[in-house]
Short mmCIF file of C-alpha atoms in Angstrom, two decimals:
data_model
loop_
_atom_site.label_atom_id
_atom_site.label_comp_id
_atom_site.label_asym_id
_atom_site.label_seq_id
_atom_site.Cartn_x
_atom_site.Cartn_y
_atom_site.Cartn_z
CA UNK A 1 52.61 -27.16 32.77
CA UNK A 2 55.43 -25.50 34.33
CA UNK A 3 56.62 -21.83 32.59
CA UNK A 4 59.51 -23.20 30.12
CA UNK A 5 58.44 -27.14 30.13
CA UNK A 6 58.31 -28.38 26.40
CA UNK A 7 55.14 -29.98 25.31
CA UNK A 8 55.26 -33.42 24.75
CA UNK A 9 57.94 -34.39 27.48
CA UNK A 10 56.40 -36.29 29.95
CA UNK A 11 57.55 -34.96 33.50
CA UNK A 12 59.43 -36.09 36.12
CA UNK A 13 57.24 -36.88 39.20
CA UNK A 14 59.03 -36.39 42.89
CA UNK A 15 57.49 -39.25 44.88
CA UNK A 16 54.12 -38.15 46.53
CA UNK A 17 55.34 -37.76 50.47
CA UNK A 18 53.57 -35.49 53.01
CA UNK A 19 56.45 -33.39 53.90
CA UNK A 20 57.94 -32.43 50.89
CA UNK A 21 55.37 -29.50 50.60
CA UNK A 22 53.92 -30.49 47.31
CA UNK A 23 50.37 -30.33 46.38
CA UNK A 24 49.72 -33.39 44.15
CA UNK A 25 47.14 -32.64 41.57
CA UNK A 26 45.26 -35.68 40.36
CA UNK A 27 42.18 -36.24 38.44
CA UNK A 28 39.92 -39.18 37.94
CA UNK A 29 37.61 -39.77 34.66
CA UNK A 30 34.37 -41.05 36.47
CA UNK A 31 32.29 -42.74 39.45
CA UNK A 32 33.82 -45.82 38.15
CA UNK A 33 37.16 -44.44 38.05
CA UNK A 34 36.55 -43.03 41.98
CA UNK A 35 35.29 -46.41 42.54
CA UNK A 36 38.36 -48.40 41.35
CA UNK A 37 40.66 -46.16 43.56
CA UNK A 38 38.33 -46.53 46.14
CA UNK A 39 39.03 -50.09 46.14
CA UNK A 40 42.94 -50.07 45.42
CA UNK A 41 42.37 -51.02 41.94
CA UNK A 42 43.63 -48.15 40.40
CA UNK A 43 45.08 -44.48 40.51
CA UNK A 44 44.05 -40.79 39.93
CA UNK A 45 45.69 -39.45 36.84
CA UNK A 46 48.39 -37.63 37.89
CA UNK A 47 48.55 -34.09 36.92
CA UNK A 48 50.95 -31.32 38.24
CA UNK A 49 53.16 -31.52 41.73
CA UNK A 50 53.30 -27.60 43.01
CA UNK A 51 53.49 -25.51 45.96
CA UNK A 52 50.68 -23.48 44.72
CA UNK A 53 47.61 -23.81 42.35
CA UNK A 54 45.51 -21.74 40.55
CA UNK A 55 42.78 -23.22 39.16
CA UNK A 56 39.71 -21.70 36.58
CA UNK A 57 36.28 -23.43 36.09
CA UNK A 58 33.64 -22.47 33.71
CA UNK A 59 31.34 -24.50 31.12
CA UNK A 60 31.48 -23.15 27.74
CA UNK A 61 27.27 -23.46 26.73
CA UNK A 62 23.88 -25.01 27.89
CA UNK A 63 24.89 -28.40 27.24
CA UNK A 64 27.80 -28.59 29.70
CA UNK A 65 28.21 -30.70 32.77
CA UNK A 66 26.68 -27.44 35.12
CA UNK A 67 28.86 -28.99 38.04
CA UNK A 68 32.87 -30.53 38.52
CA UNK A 69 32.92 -32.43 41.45
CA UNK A 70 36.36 -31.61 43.71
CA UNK A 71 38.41 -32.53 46.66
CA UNK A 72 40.87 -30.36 48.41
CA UNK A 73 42.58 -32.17 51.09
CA UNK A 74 39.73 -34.98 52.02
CA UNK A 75 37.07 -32.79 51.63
CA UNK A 76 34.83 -33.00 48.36
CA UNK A 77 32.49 -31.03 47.01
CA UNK A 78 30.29 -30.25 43.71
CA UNK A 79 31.43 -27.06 42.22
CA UNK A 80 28.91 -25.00 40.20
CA UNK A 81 30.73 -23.80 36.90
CA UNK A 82 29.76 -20.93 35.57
CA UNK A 83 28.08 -20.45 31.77
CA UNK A 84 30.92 -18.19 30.00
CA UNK A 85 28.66 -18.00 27.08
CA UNK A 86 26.34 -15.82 29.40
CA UNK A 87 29.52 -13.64 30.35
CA UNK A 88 29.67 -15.22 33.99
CA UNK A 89 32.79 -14.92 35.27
CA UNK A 90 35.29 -18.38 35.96
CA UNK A 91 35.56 -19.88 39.23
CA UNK A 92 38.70 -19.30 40.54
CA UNK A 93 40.56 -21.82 42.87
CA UNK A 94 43.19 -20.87 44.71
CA UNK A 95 45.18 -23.57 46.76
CA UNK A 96 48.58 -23.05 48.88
CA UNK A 97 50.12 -25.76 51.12
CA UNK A 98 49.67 -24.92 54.31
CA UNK A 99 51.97 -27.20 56.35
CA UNK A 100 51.21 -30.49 57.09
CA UNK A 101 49.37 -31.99 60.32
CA UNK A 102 49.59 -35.30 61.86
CA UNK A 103 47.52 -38.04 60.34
CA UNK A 104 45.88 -40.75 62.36
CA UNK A 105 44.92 -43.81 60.17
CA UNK A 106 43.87 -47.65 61.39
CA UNK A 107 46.67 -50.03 61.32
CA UNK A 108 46.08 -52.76 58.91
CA UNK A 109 45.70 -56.21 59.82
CA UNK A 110 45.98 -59.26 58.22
CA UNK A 111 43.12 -61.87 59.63
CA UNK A 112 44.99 -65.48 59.54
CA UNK A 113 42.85 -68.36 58.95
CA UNK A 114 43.85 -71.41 60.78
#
């Protein structure tokens, strides 16, 4: 939440574009959820829009999912999160936008049947 936003007012999204130097912060709730998107059934949970992101992971006891599972422009990864109960310190992500770079993507076709 932005510094001065009131809880409980649902914000106003810009549209997601890739030169409006936004990071779009999304998250999804499982592999099923991943697989919906995957398959243009569904979104990602939208939620922030900044220039810059700060981000801390840790898992509060044993029982805890040990790992969050990321992506940061395409590239995914699991994230070990550290036991705070054991006085580890959090993860801390730190993403900027960078600029933005050319993207090359398959034109889509539609196959006619005759």
């Amino acid at each position: 939440r932005d510094e001065g936003e009131d809880e409980g007012i649902e914000p106003k999204w810009k549209p997601a574009m890739v030169s409006d130097g936004l990071i779009e912060v999304c998250a999804i709730t499982s592999g099923w959820h991943a697989a919906m998107i995957m398959g243009y059934l569904k979104s990602g949970i939208r939620l922030a829009q900044a220039k810059e992101v700060i981000v801390e992971l840790f898992r509060d006891g044993a029982h805890a999912q040990k790992a969050a599972y990321l992506q940061v422009d395409g590239d995914a990864w699991a994230q070990r999160l550290p036991n705070s109960r054991n006085g580890e310190e959090p993860v801390r992500l730190h993403i900027v936008h960078a600029g933005s770079a050319i993207i090359l993507h398959k034109k889509r076709y539609r196959i006619s049947k005759e």
